[in-house]
Coordinates of C-alpha atoms and ligand atoms in Angstrom, one line a residue:
M244 CA 68.6 100.9 120.2
F245 CA 69.3 97.7 122.2
E246 CA 69.7 98.0 126.0
K247 CA 71.5 94.8 126.6
V248 CA 73.6 92.6 124.2
L249 CA 74.7 89.1 125.0
I250 CA 78.1 88.2 123.5
A251 CA 78.0 84.6 122.4
N252 CA 81.8 84.1 122.1
R253 CA 85.1 84.2 124.0
G254 CA 88.6 85.6 123.6
E255 CA 89.6 88.8 122.0
V256 CA 86.5 89.1 119.9
A257 CA 84.2 88.9 122.9
L258 CA 86.2 91.8 124.4
R259 CA 86.0 93.6 121.0
I260 CA 82.2 93.4 121.0
H261 CA 82.0 94.4 124.7
R262 CA 84.0 97.6 123.9
A263 CA 81.7 98.6 121.0
C264 CA 78.6 98.1 123.2
R265 CA 80.1 100.2 126.1
E266 CA 80.8 103.0 123.7
M267 CA 77.2 102.9 122.6
G268 CA 75.8 102.8 126.1
I269 CA 74.6 99.2 125.8
R270 CA 75.0 96.8 128.7
T271 CA 76.7 93.5 128.0
V272 CA 76.2 89.9 129.1
A273 CA 79.2 87.6 128.8
V274 CA 78.6 83.9 128.5
H275 CA 81.5 81.6 129.3
S276 CA 82.6 78.0 129.9
E277 CA 83.9 76.8 133.2
A278 CA 87.4 77.2 131.8
D279 CA 86.9 80.9 131.0
A280 CA 85.7 82.2 134.4
N281 CA 88.8 84.4 134.6
A282 CA 88.6 85.8 131.1
M283 CA 88.9 89.6 130.7
H284 CA 85.6 90.0 128.9
V285 CA 83.8 88.1 131.7
R286 CA 85.4 90.5 134.2
L287 CA 84.4 93.6 132.2
A288 CA 80.9 92.6 131.2
D289 CA 77.9 93.9 133.2
E290 CA 76.7 90.4 133.8
A291 CA 78.2 87.0 133.2
V292 CA 76.6 83.5 132.9
C293 CA 78.4 80.2 133.0
I294 CA 76.9 78.1 130.2
G295 CA 78.7 74.8 130.6
P296 CA 82.0 72.9 130.8
A297 CA 85.2 73.7 128.9
R298 CA 84.4 71.7 125.8
S299 CA 82.9 74.1 123.1
S300 CA 80.3 71.6 122.2
E301 CA 78.9 71.8 125.7
S302 CA 79.3 75.6 126.1
Y303 CA 80.0 78.0 123.2
L304 CA 78.2 75.7 120.8
N305 CA 75.4 75.0 123.2
K306 CA 72.5 76.8 121.5
S307 CA 69.9 76.3 124.2
A308 CA 72.2 77.3 127.1
I309 CA 73.1 80.5 125.3
I310 CA 69.5 81.4 124.5
S311 CA 68.5 80.6 128.1
A312 CA 71.2 82.9 129.3
A313 CA 69.8 85.7 127.1
L314 CA 66.3 85.1 128.4
I315 CA 67.3 85.0 132.0
T316 CA 69.3 88.2 131.8
G317 CA 66.8 90.0 129.5
A318 CA 69.2 90.6 126.7
D319 CA 67.5 92.0 123.6
A320 CA 70.1 91.0 121.1
I321 CA 72.9 88.4 120.6
H322 CA 76.2 89.1 118.9
P323 CA 77.8 85.9 117.7
G324 CA 81.3 87.2 116.9
F325 CA 83.2 84.9 114.6
G326 CA 83.7 81.1 114.6
F327 CA 81.4 79.1 117.0
L328 CA 77.7 79.8 116.1
S329 CA 78.4 82.9 114.0
E330 CA 77.4 81.3 110.7
N331 CA 74.9 78.8 112.1
A332 CA 71.5 79.7 110.5
D333 CA 69.7 77.3 112.8
F334 CA 71.0 79.2 115.8
A335 CA 70.0 82.5 114.3
E336 CA 66.5 81.1 113.7
M337 CA 66.2 79.9 117.3
V338 CA 67.4 83.3 118.6
E339 CA 64.8 85.1 116.5
A340 CA 62.1 82.7 117.5
H341 CA 62.6 83.7 121.1
G342 CA 62.1 87.4 120.3
I343 CA 65.8 88.2 120.5
T344 CA 67.6 90.0 117.6
F345 CA 70.5 88.1 116.0
I346 CA 73.2 90.7 115.1
G347 CA 73.9 89.6 111.6
P348 CA 72.1 89.0 108.3
T349 CA 68.8 87.2 108.0
V350 CA 68.4 83.5 108.5
E351 CA 67.7 83.1 104.7
Q352 CA 70.8 85.0 103.7
M353 CA 72.9 82.9 106.1
R354 CA 71.5 79.7 104.5
L355 CA 72.1 81.0 101.0
M356 CA 75.7 82.0 101.6
G357 CA 76.6 79.2 104.0
D358 CA 76.2 76.7 101.2
K359 CA 79.1 77.2 98.8
I360 CA 77.1 75.8 95.9
T361 CA 74.1 78.1 96.3
A362 CA 76.4 81.0 97.2
R363 CA 78.3 80.6 93.9
K364 CA 75.0 80.5 92.0
A365 CA 73.7 83.7 93.8
A366 CA 77.0 85.4 93.3
E367 CA 77.0 84.6 89.6
E368 CA 73.4 85.8 89.1
A369 CA 74.3 89.0 90.9
G370 CA 77.1 89.7 88.4
L371 CA 80.1 88.6 90.4
P372 CA 83.0 86.8 88.5
I373 CA 83.3 83.2 89.8
T374 CA 85.8 80.4 89.2
P375 CA 84.6 77.8 86.7
G376 CA 83.1 75.0 88.7
S377 CA 80.8 72.0 88.9
P378 CA 77.4 71.2 90.5
A379 CA 77.3 68.7 93.4
L380 CA 79.5 65.7 92.5
E381 CA 77.8 62.3 92.7
S382 CA 80.6 59.8 92.2
V383 CA 84.3 59.5 91.2
E384 CA 83.2 59.1 87.5
H385 CA 81.1 62.2 87.7
A386 CA 84.0 64.1 89.3
I387 CA 86.4 63.0 86.6
E388 CA 83.9 64.0 83.9
W389 CA 83.6 67.5 85.4
A390 CA 87.4 67.8 86.0
N391 CA 88.0 67.2 82.3
K392 CA 85.3 69.7 81.3
I393 CA 86.8 72.4 83.5
G394 CA 90.4 71.3 82.9
Y395 CA 93.0 70.3 85.5
P396 CA 94.1 71.3 88.1
V397 CA 90.9 71.4 90.1
I398 CA 90.0 71.7 93.8
V399 CA 87.3 69.6 95.4
K400 CA 85.5 71.5 98.2
A401 CA 82.8 70.6 100.7
K402 CA 79.6 72.6 100.1
D403 CA 79.4 73.4 103.8
G404 CA 83.1 73.7 104.2
G405 CA 85.0 76.3 106.4
G406 CA 88.2 76.8 108.1
G407 CA 90.2 75.4 105.2
K408 CA 88.9 71.9 105.9
G409 CA 87.6 69.4 103.3
M410 CA 89.5 70.8 100.3
K411 CA 91.6 68.6 98.0
T412 CA 93.4 69.4 94.8
A413 CA 93.7 67.1 91.8
F414 CA 96.1 67.5 88.8
N415 CA 94.9 64.4 86.8
D416 CA 92.3 61.6 86.7
E417 CA 94.3 59.4 89.1
E418 CA 94.5 62.1 91.7
M419 CA 90.9 62.9 91.2
A420 CA 89.6 59.6 92.6
E421 CA 91.6 60.2 95.8
A422 CA 90.7 63.9 96.1
F423 CA 87.0 63.1 95.8
T424 CA 87.0 60.3 98.3
M425 CA 89.2 62.3 100.8
A426 CA 87.3 65.5 100.6
K427 CA 84.0 63.7 101.0
A428 CA 85.3 61.8 104.1
E429 CA 86.6 65.0 105.6
A430 CA 83.4 66.8 105.0
K431 CA 81.4 64.0 106.6
A432 CA 83.6 64.2 109.7
S433 CA 83.5 68.0 110.0
F434 CA 80.3 69.4 108.4
P435 CA 76.6 68.8 108.4
S436 CA 76.7 67.5 104.8
D437 CA 79.3 65.5 102.9
V438 CA 78.3 67.0 99.5
V439 CA 81.3 68.2 97.6
Y440 CA 81.8 70.1 94.3
M441 CA 84.8 71.3 92.4
E442 CA 86.3 74.5 91.1
K443 CA 89.2 75.3 88.8
Y444 CA 92.3 75.4 90.9
L445 CA 94.2 78.7 90.4
Q446 CA 97.9 78.1 90.8
H447 CA 99.3 81.4 92.0
P448 CA 96.5 83.7 93.2
R449 CA 96.3 86.2 95.9
H450 CA 93.4 86.1 98.4
I451 CA 91.7 89.5 98.3
E452 CA 88.4 90.1 100.0
M453 CA 85.9 93.0 100.1
Q454 CA 84.2 94.3 103.2
I455 CA 80.6 95.5 102.8
L456 CA 78.0 97.0 105.1
A457 CA 74.3 97.1 104.1
D458 CA 71.3 98.4 106.1
K459 CA 67.7 97.2 105.9
Y460 CA 66.7 99.9 103.5
G461 CA 68.9 99.0 100.5
H462 CA 71.9 101.2 101.3
V463 CA 75.1 99.4 100.6
V464 CA 78.7 100.5 100.9
H465 CA 82.0 98.7 100.5
L466 CA 85.0 99.5 102.8
G467 CA 87.7 98.5 100.4
E468 CA 89.7 95.3 100.3
R469 CA 91.9 93.2 102.5
D470 CA 94.8 91.2 101.1
C471 CA 95.0 88.0 103.1
S472 CA 97.4 86.0 100.9
I473 CA 99.9 85.3 103.7
Q474 CA 98.5 81.9 104.7
R475 CA 99.5 78.6 106.2
N476 CA 97.2 75.6 105.7
N477 CA 94.6 78.0 104.2
Q478 CA 94.6 79.9 107.5
K479 CA 95.4 83.6 107.4
V480 CA 98.6 84.8 109.2
I481 CA 99.0 88.4 108.1
E482 CA 96.4 90.7 106.5
E483 CA 96.7 94.2 105.1
S484 CA 94.7 96.9 103.5
P485 CA 94.9 98.2 100.8
S486 CA 96.3 95.3 98.8
P487 CA 99.7 96.0 97.3
A488 CA 98.4 94.3 94.1
L489 CA 95.6 96.8 93.3
N490 CA 95.6 100.4 92.2
N491 CA 92.8 102.9 92.9
Q492 CA 90.9 102.2 89.7
Q493 CA 90.9 98.4 90.2
R494 CA 89.7 99.0 93.8
Q495 CA 86.8 101.2 92.6
E496 CA 85.9 98.8 89.8
I497 CA 85.6 95.7 92.0
G498 CA 84.1 97.7 94.8
E499 CA 81.3 98.9 92.5
I500 CA 80.7 95.3 91.2
V501 CA 80.5 94.1 94.8
R502 CA 78.2 96.9 95.9
K503 CA 75.8 96.3 93.1
A504 CA 75.8 92.5 93.7
I505 CA 75.0 93.0 97.4
E506 CA 72.1 95.4 96.5
K507 CA 70.8 92.8 94.1
I508 CA 71.0 89.9 96.6
G509 CA 69.4 92.2 99.2
Y510 CA 71.9 91.1 101.9
T511 CA 71.9 93.1 105.2
N512 CA 74.5 93.8 107.9
A513 CA 78.3 93.3 107.6
G514 CA 79.7 90.8 105.3
T515 CA 82.9 89.8 103.4
L516 CA 83.2 88.6 99.9
E517 CA 86.3 86.5 99.4
F518 CA 88.0 86.4 96.0
L519 CA 91.0 84.9 94.5
Y520 CA 92.9 87.3 92.3
E521 CA 95.2 86.1 89.5
D522 CA 96.5 87.9 86.4
G523 CA 94.4 90.9 87.0
K524 CA 91.1 89.0 87.4
F525 CA 88.9 88.4 90.4
Y526 CA 87.2 85.1 91.1
F527 CA 84.5 84.9 93.8
M528 CA 85.1 82.2 96.3
E529 CA 82.6 82.6 99.1
M530 CA 80.9 85.1 101.3
N531 CA 81.3 85.3 105.1
T532 CA 78.1 86.5 106.7
R533 CA 79.8 87.7 109.9
L534 CA 82.5 89.8 111.4
Q535 CA 86.0 88.7 110.2
V536 CA 89.1 88.3 112.4
E537 CA 90.9 90.8 110.2
H538 CA 88.2 93.6 110.3
P539 CA 90.5 96.0 112.2
V540 CA 92.7 96.8 109.2
T541 CA 89.6 98.1 107.4
E542 CA 88.6 100.1 110.5
A543 CA 92.1 101.6 110.6
I544 CA 92.0 102.9 107.0
T545 CA 88.3 104.0 107.0
G546 CA 87.8 105.1 110.6
I547 CA 84.5 103.1 110.7
D548 CA 83.8 100.9 113.7
I549 CA 82.4 97.8 112.0
V550 CA 81.0 96.2 115.2
R551 CA 79.2 99.4 116.0
E552 CA 77.8 99.4 112.5
Q553 CA 76.6 95.8 112.8
I554 CA 74.8 96.6 116.0
R555 CA 73.2 99.8 114.5
I556 CA 72.1 98.0 111.4
A557 CA 70.6 95.1 113.4
S558 CA 68.7 97.6 115.5
G559 CA 67.1 99.0 112.4
A560 CA 69.2 102.1 112.0
S561 CA 70.0 103.4 108.5
L562 CA 73.6 103.6 107.4
G563 CA 73.4 107.4 107.2
Y564 CA 76.3 107.7 104.7
T565 CA 76.9 106.7 101.1
Q566 CA 79.9 105.3 99.2
E567 CA 81.2 108.9 98.4
D568 CA 81.5 109.5 102.1
I569 CA 83.9 106.6 102.6
Q570 CA 87.5 107.8 102.6
F571 CA 90.5 105.6 102.7
H572 CA 93.5 106.8 104.7
G573 CA 96.9 105.2 104.7
H574 CA 97.8 101.6 105.1
A575 CA 97.2 99.0 107.8
I576 CA 98.7 95.6 108.5
E577 CA 97.5 93.0 111.1
C578 CA 99.5 90.1 112.5
R579 CA 97.6 87.2 114.2
I580 CA 99.6 86.2 117.2
N581 CA 99.1 82.6 118.2
A582 CA 100.3 80.8 121.3
E583 CA 102.1 78.2 119.2
D584 CA 105.6 77.0 118.5
P585 CA 106.7 79.3 115.6
E586 CA 108.3 76.4 113.6
T587 CA 106.0 73.5 114.2
F588 CA 102.7 75.4 115.1
V589 CA 102.0 73.0 118.0
P590 CA 99.7 74.9 120.3
C591 CA 101.3 76.2 123.5
P592 CA 98.7 76.9 126.1
G593 CA 99.8 77.9 129.6
K594 CA 100.3 80.6 132.1
I595 CA 101.4 84.1 130.9
N596 CA 104.0 85.2 133.5
E597 CA 104.5 88.6 131.9
W598 CA 102.6 90.5 129.3
H599 CA 103.6 93.8 127.8
A600 CA 101.7 94.9 124.7
P601 CA 103.2 97.6 122.4
G602 CA 101.6 101.0 122.0
G603 CA 102.2 104.4 120.5
L604 CA 100.9 106.1 117.5
G605 CA 99.2 103.9 115.0
V606 CA 99.3 100.7 117.1
R607 CA 96.3 98.7 118.2
V608 CA 96.4 95.4 120.1
D609 CA 93.2 93.4 120.5
S610 CA 93.7 90.8 123.1
E611 CA 92.2 89.3 126.2
I612 CA 95.5 88.5 127.8
Y613 CA 96.9 90.0 131.0
S614 CA 99.8 89.1 133.2
G615 CA 99.0 86.0 135.3
Y616 CA 96.3 84.8 132.9
S617 CA 96.3 81.1 132.0
I618 CA 95.5 80.3 128.3
P619 CA 93.2 77.3 128.5
P620 CA 94.1 74.4 126.1
F621 CA 90.6 73.9 124.8
Y622 CA 90.2 76.6 122.1
D623 CA 91.8 78.4 119.2
S624 CA 95.4 79.4 119.8
M625 CA 95.1 83.0 118.6
I626 CA 95.8 85.2 121.7
A627 CA 96.3 88.6 120.2
K628 CA 96.0 90.7 117.0
L629 CA 98.5 93.4 116.4
I630 CA 97.3 96.1 114.0
V631 CA 99.4 99.0 112.8
H632 CA 98.4 101.9 110.7
G633 CA 100.7 104.3 108.8
K634 CA 100.5 106.9 106.1
T635 CA 102.1 104.6 103.6
R636 CA 102.7 100.9 103.4
N637 CA 106.3 101.5 104.2
A638 CA 105.5 103.5 107.3
A639 CA 103.1 100.8 108.4
L640 CA 105.9 98.2 107.9
M641 CA 108.4 100.1 110.0
R642 CA 105.8 100.5 112.7
L643 CA 105.0 96.8 112.6
R644 CA 108.7 95.9 113.0
R645 CA 109.0 98.2 116.0
A646 CA 105.8 97.0 117.6
L647 CA 106.7 93.3 117.2
E648 CA 110.0 94.1 118.8
E649 CA 108.3 95.8 121.8
F650 CA 105.9 92.9 122.5
V651 CA 106.8 90.9 125.6
I652 CA 104.9 87.6 126.1
D653 CA 106.6 85.5 128.7
G654 CA 105.5 82.0 129.6
V655 CA 104.3 80.6 126.3
N656 CA 105.7 80.3 122.8
T657 CA 104.2 82.6 120.2
T658 CA 104.3 83.1 116.4
I659 CA 106.0 86.5 116.8
P660 CA 109.4 85.3 115.6
L661 CA 107.8 84.0 112.5
Q662 CA 105.9 87.3 111.9
Q663 CA 109.3 89.1 112.3
A664 CA 110.9 86.8 109.8
I665 CA 108.1 87.2 107.3
I666 CA 108.1 91.0 107.3
S667 CA 111.8 91.2 106.8
Q668 CA 111.7 89.3 103.5
A669 CA 112.2 91.2 100.3
E670 CA 109.1 89.8 98.7
F671 CA 106.9 90.8 101.6
I672 CA 108.5 94.2 101.7
D673 CA 107.8 94.6 98.0
G674 CA 104.3 93.2 98.3
Q675 CA 105.1 90.4 95.9
Y676 CA 103.4 87.4 97.4
D677 CA 100.7 84.9 96.6
I678 CA 98.8 82.4 98.7
H679 CA 101.6 79.9 98.5
W680 CA 104.4 82.3 99.4
L681 CA 104.5 81.5 103.1
E682 CA 104.6 77.7 102.7
H683 CA 107.5 78.1 100.3
F684 CA 109.3 80.5 102.7
M685 CA 108.8 78.1 105.6
K686 CA 110.1 75.2 103.6
S687 CA 113.2 77.1 102.5
R688 CA 113.8 78.2 106.1
K689 CA 113.5 74.6 107.3
S690 CA 116.0 73.3 104.7
E691 CA 118.5 76.1 105.6
N692 CA 118.2 75.2 109.3
E693 CA 118.9 71.5 108.5
E694 CA 122.0 72.3 106.4
Ligands
ADP1773 P1 87.1 77.9 103.8 O1 85.7 78.3 103.7 O2 87.4 76.6 104.3 O3 88.0 79.0 104.4 P2 87.7 78.9 101.1 O4 86.8 78.5 100.0 O5 87.5 80.3 101.7 O6 87.6 77.8 102.3 O7 89.2 78.7 100.7 C1 90.2 78.9 101.6 C2 91.6 79.0 100.9 O8 91.8 77.9 100.0 C3 91.7 80.2 100.0 O9 92.0 81.4 100.7 C4 92.8 79.8 99.0 O10 94.0 79.9 99.7 C5 92.5 78.3 98.8 N1 91.6 78.1 97.7 C6 90.2 78.0 97.7 N2 89.7 77.8 96.5 C7 90.8 77.8 95.6 C8 90.9 77.7 94.2 N3 89.8 77.6 93.4 N4 92.1 77.8 93.6 C9 93.2 78.0 94.4 N5 93.2 78.0 95.8 C10 92.0 78.0 96.4

């Protein structure tokens, strides 16, 4: 087992990884920007190294500074968390070249899955259902030709895309020209490559993803699904497990398909396969080769510490359990709490005057915040994740309502009022929502307010 792990991230996920390491008796190294010297994970880690100025490009994305910090402190592994360098295969390759273990899949697996076009191909060959789609698109004419082959509506995506960027829908030939040009321009600005392709655009799907764990000896388990359909601008807002849309048999069926596919691909460590789900059918979208923000809902219903498993697998340990050993208990829901205006979503960094997180049975809060902490303006605005667990979905919902009520965050605006409004809607309570539900809900709220 590793003796010392460097955590190449910030915020709540850095603390999350620190906690798993401490429980395993592993020492931790925090790396931080100049703006994060007072962060909780920096205070708690055994050692801390400042790796650069506030800007991410000069600190949390600064590969050589992070690797130097690992070498100086003698860390034998690096956990990348999510975001930042977590899906950067070049970084993983550099880490391994320095004799340090990258806690994640292999460099080749990251490259394969990081490219949406090769990932779709690998997924299809491994038996996963995929959305009808095109190869890389060369020109507007080529795009129009493919769109007519697939049938409108379609969605143009960047092959290296992520974070909901670089995606444009088209409902006809005229829209196609613009969608192609805009997606390409966005891809060029945000990603290493401006290559785009298209997929059939599903009009009212849910986003359902499957969590898997795989060791280096061919053992693969799935930990069930997460429903992440409550989204705004393709960003998840609330996640839950199990999905209100699936029954046990459907869960087992897709779980088995996924498990076999992962065996076939030979993927290792933790990963998530994202699907769209419409009219009883699954369509593979992409695989995330890292820890996900919403992993705690899966931890709640399975009792498995996913970060601990990532570290164990990377160190060469065998899973030590099979699919039959995985038991699902109750229902869990997560709210991502952002320091943002709940109506306009304008980020609201600043000083937290008072912080009181809810607690009690079935309540987990993952956050770096403490009273007196100042949220720096340079990073993602998510400041906390509230996860509740109950015997049934209804019990989890009641608990979520009570926990959101208890939360006190004074000094900055947060998205808590929006979360409270969402969970009191009949459609949410009934589990009847698709990926567009939140946008519709927000629009109707806005026009009500204007009247
Ligand atoms: P990213 O890697 O940027 O997160 P994804 O491919 O995972 O992009 O897609 C993000 C979101 O975009 C999905 O959760 C879904 O809401 C929407 N989306 C993506 N592909 C499709 C599609 N073929 N049809 C309808 N919606 C889609």
